[in-house]
Short mmCIF file of C-alpha atoms in Angstrom, two decimals:
data_model
loop_
_atom_site.label_atom_id
_atom_site.label_comp_id
_atom_site.label_asym_id
_atom_site.label_seq_id
_atom_site.Cartn_x
_atom_site.Cartn_y
_atom_site.Cartn_z
CA UNK A 1 -125.91 287.11 69.40
CA UNK A 2 -123.60 289.89 70.39
CA UNK A 3 -121.57 290.39 73.54
CA UNK A 4 -121.67 293.79 75.02
CA UNK A 5 -118.18 294.15 73.05
CA UNK A 6 -119.85 293.62 69.90
CA UNK A 7 -118.22 290.36 69.64
CA UNK A 8 -120.49 286.92 68.84
CA UNK A 9 -121.72 285.39 72.04
CA UNK A 10 -119.65 282.23 71.30
CA UNK A 11 -116.35 283.93 72.34
CA UNK A 12 -115.78 283.28 75.98
CA UNK A 13 -114.17 286.79 77.58
CA UNK A 14 -113.93 285.27 80.61
CA UNK A 15 -111.28 283.19 79.67
CA UNK A 16 -107.63 284.13 77.94
CA UNK A 17 -107.58 282.93 74.22
CA UNK A 18 -104.31 281.65 72.82
CA UNK A 19 -105.29 283.46 69.53
CA UNK A 20 -105.61 286.95 71.50
CA UNK A 21 -102.18 286.36 73.07
CA UNK A 22 -100.53 286.07 69.95
CA UNK A 23 -102.22 288.87 68.58
CA UNK A 24 -101.19 290.95 71.58
CA UNK A 25 -97.52 289.81 71.34
CA UNK A 26 -97.58 290.80 67.59
CA UNK A 27 -98.74 294.62 68.99
CA UNK A 28 -102.47 294.04 67.86
CA UNK A 29 -105.62 295.60 69.27
CA UNK A 30 -107.53 292.27 69.24
CA UNK A 31 -107.04 291.30 73.01
CA UNK A 32 -108.75 291.89 76.47
CA UNK A 33 -107.25 292.49 79.70
CA UNK A 34 -107.15 288.89 80.48
CA UNK A 35 -105.19 287.85 77.45
CA UNK A 36 -102.83 290.61 78.36
CA UNK A 37 -102.37 289.10 81.73
CA UNK A 38 -101.39 285.76 80.62
CA UNK A 39 -99.33 287.13 77.93
CA UNK A 40 -97.10 289.21 80.47
CA UNK A 41 -97.11 285.73 82.55
CA UNK A 42 -95.73 284.01 79.49
CA UNK A 43 -93.26 286.38 78.71
CA UNK A 44 -92.15 286.42 82.03
CA UNK A 45 -90.97 282.77 82.00
CA UNK A 46 -89.95 282.69 78.23
CA UNK A 47 -88.72 286.15 77.30
CA UNK A 48 -87.63 285.21 74.18
CA UNK A 49 -91.16 284.35 72.69
CA UNK A 50 -92.73 287.69 72.11
CA UNK A 51 -89.73 288.42 69.89
CA UNK A 52 -89.95 284.89 68.48
CA UNK A 53 -93.53 285.55 67.17
CA UNK A 54 -92.69 288.96 65.75
CA UNK A 55 -89.96 287.46 63.87
CA UNK A 56 -92.41 284.57 62.46
CA UNK A 57 -94.65 287.41 61.32
CA UNK A 58 -92.02 289.49 59.56
CA UNK A 59 -90.81 286.16 57.81
CA UNK A 60 -94.26 285.93 56.77
CA UNK A 61 -94.69 289.58 55.32
CA UNK A 62 -91.34 289.25 53.41
CA UNK A 63 -92.31 285.80 51.73
CA UNK A 64 -95.81 287.11 50.97
CA UNK A 65 -94.12 290.18 49.06
CA UNK A 66 -91.73 287.80 47.33
CA UNK A 67 -94.85 285.78 46.04
CA UNK A 68 -96.59 289.33 44.87
CA UNK A 69 -93.70 290.18 43.05
CA UNK A 70 -93.69 286.52 41.26
CA UNK A 71 -97.32 287.27 40.42
CA UNK A 72 -99.45 285.18 43.04
CA UNK A 73 -102.56 287.32 43.78
CA UNK A 74 -104.49 284.59 45.69
CA UNK A 75 -103.46 283.18 49.22
CA UNK A 76 -104.42 280.55 51.20
CA UNK A 77 -103.24 280.97 54.82
CA UNK A 78 -103.66 278.19 57.09
CA UNK A 79 -103.25 278.50 60.86
CA UNK A 80 -103.52 282.23 60.41
CA UNK A 81 -104.59 283.06 64.01
CA UNK A 82 -106.73 286.34 64.35
CA UNK A 83 -105.35 288.50 61.25
CA UNK A 84 -103.73 291.31 63.44
CA UNK A 85 -101.52 293.85 62.59
CA UNK A 86 -99.74 293.20 59.31
CA UNK A 87 -101.65 290.55 58.26
CA UNK A 88 -101.39 288.92 54.94
CA UNK A 89 -104.54 290.70 53.17
CA UNK A 90 -103.20 293.80 54.13
CA UNK A 91 -99.73 293.24 52.81
CA UNK A 92 -101.09 291.81 49.73
CA UNK A 93 -103.67 294.44 48.85
CA UNK A 94 -101.25 296.91 49.48
CA UNK A 95 -99.46 295.89 46.32
CA UNK A 96 -102.46 294.35 44.53
CA UNK A 97 -105.73 295.42 45.75
CA UNK A 98 -107.57 292.88 43.98
CA UNK A 99 -105.86 290.18 45.81
CA UNK A 100 -107.86 287.41 47.24
CA UNK A 101 -107.06 285.73 50.85
CA UNK A 102 -108.56 282.80 52.57
CA UNK A 103 -107.72 282.57 55.95
CA UNK A 104 -108.00 279.11 58.00
CA UNK A 105 -107.65 278.25 61.73
CA UNK A 106 -108.50 275.52 64.11
CA UNK A 107 -109.09 277.87 66.93
CA UNK A 108 -113.06 278.53 66.92
CA UNK A 109 -112.27 281.67 69.12
CA UNK A 110 -109.78 282.99 66.29
CA UNK A 111 -112.06 282.12 63.39
CA UNK A 112 -115.18 284.30 65.33
CA UNK A 113 -112.75 287.21 65.81
CA UNK A 114 -111.57 287.09 62.43
CA UNK A 115 -115.03 286.66 60.61
CA UNK A 116 -116.31 289.62 63.00
CA UNK A 117 -113.29 291.92 61.84
CA UNK A 118 -113.53 291.07 58.20
CA UNK A 119 -117.08 291.65 57.75
CA UNK A 120 -118.04 293.32 54.67
CA UNK A 121 -114.71 292.30 52.98
CA UNK A 122 -115.37 290.47 49.83
CA UNK A 123 -111.76 289.62 48.80
CA UNK A 124 -111.29 287.97 52.10
CA UNK A 125 -112.61 284.64 53.86
CA UNK A 126 -112.24 282.52 56.80
CA UNK A 127 -112.73 278.92 57.50
CA UNK A 128 -112.57 276.81 60.51
CA UNK A 129 -110.57 274.11 59.53
CA UNK A 130 -107.79 271.49 60.70
CA UNK A 131 -104.60 271.02 58.88
CA UNK A 132 -104.75 267.64 59.60
CA UNK A 133 -107.62 266.76 57.48
CA UNK A 134 -106.29 268.78 54.52
CA UNK A 135 -108.80 267.02 51.83
CA UNK A 136 -111.88 268.74 53.77
CA UNK A 137 -109.90 271.97 54.16
CA UNK A 138 -109.28 272.21 50.78
CA UNK A 139 -113.15 271.14 49.68
CA UNK A 140 -114.16 274.35 52.16
CA UNK A 141 -111.56 276.51 50.67
CA UNK A 142 -113.04 275.67 46.91
CA UNK A 143 -116.71 276.24 48.33
CA UNK A 144 -115.89 279.56 49.05
CA UNK A 145 -115.28 280.53 45.69
CA UNK A 146 -112.66 283.09 46.41
CA UNK A 147 -109.78 281.31 45.15
CA UNK A 148 -109.40 279.64 41.98
CA UNK A 149 -107.26 276.54 42.37
CA UNK A 150 -106.95 276.46 38.35
CA UNK A 151 -104.55 279.51 38.64
CA UNK A 152 -101.31 279.60 40.66
CA UNK A 153 -101.86 279.89 44.88
CA UNK A 154 -99.93 280.97 47.42
CA UNK A 155 -100.14 278.23 50.43
CA UNK A 156 -98.65 279.80 53.59
CA UNK A 157 -98.03 277.78 56.74
CA UNK A 158 -96.16 279.96 58.96
CA UNK A 159 -95.35 278.54 62.33
CA UNK A 160 -98.39 275.80 62.15
CA UNK A 161 -96.80 272.46 60.77
CA UNK A 162 -95.12 272.04 64.22
CA UNK A 163 -98.17 271.44 65.81
CA UNK A 164 -98.96 268.33 63.71
CA UNK A 165 -97.32 265.43 65.44
CA UNK A 166 -95.50 262.52 63.47
CA UNK A 167 -98.66 260.36 64.39
CA UNK A 168 -100.58 262.66 62.15
CA UNK A 169 -98.33 262.08 59.31
CA UNK A 170 -97.42 265.64 58.40
CA UNK A 171 -95.33 264.80 55.20
CA UNK A 172 -98.84 263.37 53.83
CA UNK A 173 -100.43 266.14 54.85
CA UNK A 174 -98.56 268.64 53.06
CA UNK A 175 -98.06 266.42 49.79
CA UNK A 176 -101.90 266.82 49.90
CA UNK A 177 -101.77 270.72 49.82
CA UNK A 178 -99.02 270.48 47.28
CA UNK A 179 -100.86 268.38 44.94
CA UNK A 180 -103.99 270.43 45.02
CA UNK A 181 -101.86 273.39 43.19
CA UNK A 182 -101.12 274.20 39.41
CA UNK A 183 -97.44 274.99 38.55
CA UNK A 184 -96.66 278.47 39.65
CA UNK A 185 -97.81 277.96 42.74
CA UNK A 186 -95.74 278.92 45.97
CA UNK A 187 -95.42 277.13 49.40
CA UNK A 188 -94.14 279.10 52.37
CA UNK A 189 -93.41 277.31 55.61
CA UNK A 190 -91.83 278.17 58.94
CA UNK A 191 -91.28 275.59 61.55
CA UNK A 192 -89.35 275.23 65.09
CA UNK A 193 -86.37 273.48 65.52
CA UNK A 194 -83.85 271.88 67.77
CA UNK A 195 -80.83 272.67 65.78
CA UNK A 196 -78.56 275.52 67.04
CA UNK A 197 -80.63 275.82 70.05
CA UNK A 198 -78.96 276.21 73.43
CA UNK A 199 -80.35 274.19 76.41
CA UNK A 200 -82.89 276.69 77.91
CA UNK A 201 -84.27 277.45 74.43
CA UNK A 202 -85.30 273.73 74.07
CA UNK A 203 -86.60 273.64 77.82
CA UNK A 204 -88.77 276.44 77.14
CA UNK A 205 -90.07 275.01 73.66
CA UNK A 206 -90.56 271.62 75.70
CA UNK A 207 -92.88 273.39 77.80
CA UNK A 208 -95.76 273.14 75.07
CA UNK A 209 -95.91 269.38 75.98
CA UNK A 210 -97.75 270.31 79.10
CA UNK A 211 -100.42 272.29 76.63
CA UNK A 212 -103.02 270.99 74.19
CA UNK A 213 -100.95 272.22 71.73
CA UNK A 214 -97.49 270.61 71.76
CA UNK A 215 -94.79 271.50 69.39
CA UNK A 216 -92.84 268.79 67.55
CA UNK A 217 -89.49 270.24 66.92
CA UNK A 218 -87.75 268.85 63.85
CA UNK A 219 -84.37 269.24 61.98
CA UNK A 220 -83.96 271.29 58.84
CA UNK A 221 -83.73 268.01 56.74
CA UNK A 222 -87.12 267.18 57.97
CA UNK A 223 -88.46 270.77 57.45
CA UNK A 224 -86.76 270.82 53.88
CA UNK A 225 -88.78 267.43 53.22
CA UNK A 226 -92.06 269.13 53.92
CA UNK A 227 -91.49 270.90 50.21
CA UNK A 228 -91.28 267.77 48.43
CA UNK A 229 -89.94 268.25 44.83
CA UNK A 230 -90.79 271.72 44.66
CA UNK A 231 -87.90 274.19 43.73
CA UNK A 232 -86.91 276.19 47.07
CA UNK A 233 -86.22 279.79 46.36
CA UNK A 234 -82.65 281.36 47.46
CA UNK A 235 -81.18 281.39 50.24
CA UNK A 236 -83.30 277.73 50.80
CA UNK A 237 -84.47 276.57 54.55
CA UNK A 238 -82.74 278.96 56.77
CA UNK A 239 -82.91 280.60 60.26
CA UNK A 240 -86.11 283.01 59.49
CA UNK A 241 -84.01 286.29 60.15
CA UNK A 242 -81.94 285.23 57.30
CA UNK A 243 -84.44 284.75 54.88
CA UNK A 244 -84.21 287.89 52.37
CA UNK A 245 -83.95 290.22 55.11
CA UNK A 246 -85.01 293.92 54.28
CA UNK A 247 -81.38 295.11 55.26
CA UNK A 248 -78.55 293.58 56.40
CA UNK A 249 -78.83 295.51 59.71
CA UNK A 250 -81.95 293.58 60.77
CA UNK A 251 -79.55 290.30 61.06
CA UNK A 252 -78.59 290.11 64.47
CA UNK A 253 -75.31 288.14 65.47
CA UNK A 254 -77.23 285.14 66.31
CA UNK A 255 -79.77 284.52 63.98
CA UNK A 256 -80.78 281.13 65.41
CA UNK A 257 -82.06 282.58 68.63
CA UNK A 258 -85.44 282.50 67.29
CA UNK A 259 -85.48 278.40 66.96
CA UNK A 260 -87.14 278.12 63.76
CA UNK A 261 -86.51 277.84 60.07
CA UNK A 262 -87.98 279.23 57.38
CA UNK A 263 -88.45 278.91 53.60
CA UNK A 264 -90.69 279.25 50.36
CA UNK A 265 -90.69 276.82 47.29
CA UNK A 266 -92.21 276.99 43.84
CA UNK A 267 -94.38 274.14 42.01
CA UNK A 268 -92.16 273.91 39.02
CA UNK A 269 -93.94 270.68 37.63
CA UNK A 270 -95.08 270.49 34.13
CA UNK A 271 -98.79 271.02 33.73
CA UNK A 272 -99.27 267.73 32.42
#
């Protein structure tokens, strides 16, 4: 069934959606007045948040372009939200029209919107999946038959691992994902941190403890550990704005202000 807006009936338009709020902050068009009102309330209390989200998206775009230059033509984007403006498949297919993307998100609203938006796109797929259950996530991704796990793959984890608490063993989750890939595959990861942060930034991030999506802040060393024994691409794990900026002018005097590190690594294990 469809709503009057043409969206699937399971999408509740009477309540704001975190995925649509994120879409609004990124300048997307897949949001409604109820989402925009909540977004403005959030921005009033945490004015850094919209810019942080945009910085995260810019890091992801730059990383995807680097993977494309390395010959990667298929991507598993976990924690994708709604594929909003400048999304992975648009960036990838602008460089390689045959690039394939599978989006995965735990939020049923994001999944429903994504499926509606991507109807008829044979090179993209959408899954409802939980990063904390990587075996099932990988099995569902294989079942779509869009990605070839016998070829190098780009695994994208932009701003999602910090939603996995230590009790859910994120290092094991990442190890499972890495082990599912072949040599030449790449891992892109960005993650919130407490390092180099002023008290007001930490207070804002800790507000997430009051929601169903609590953030676990981690150190650079902990975040680096998620790449395992893969080869980190220069400049390593750095504040997002410092990871291969398109121009020096894009880096502000305080790149740590977004409170997140980003990095990209390559699977250089031998095929045996």
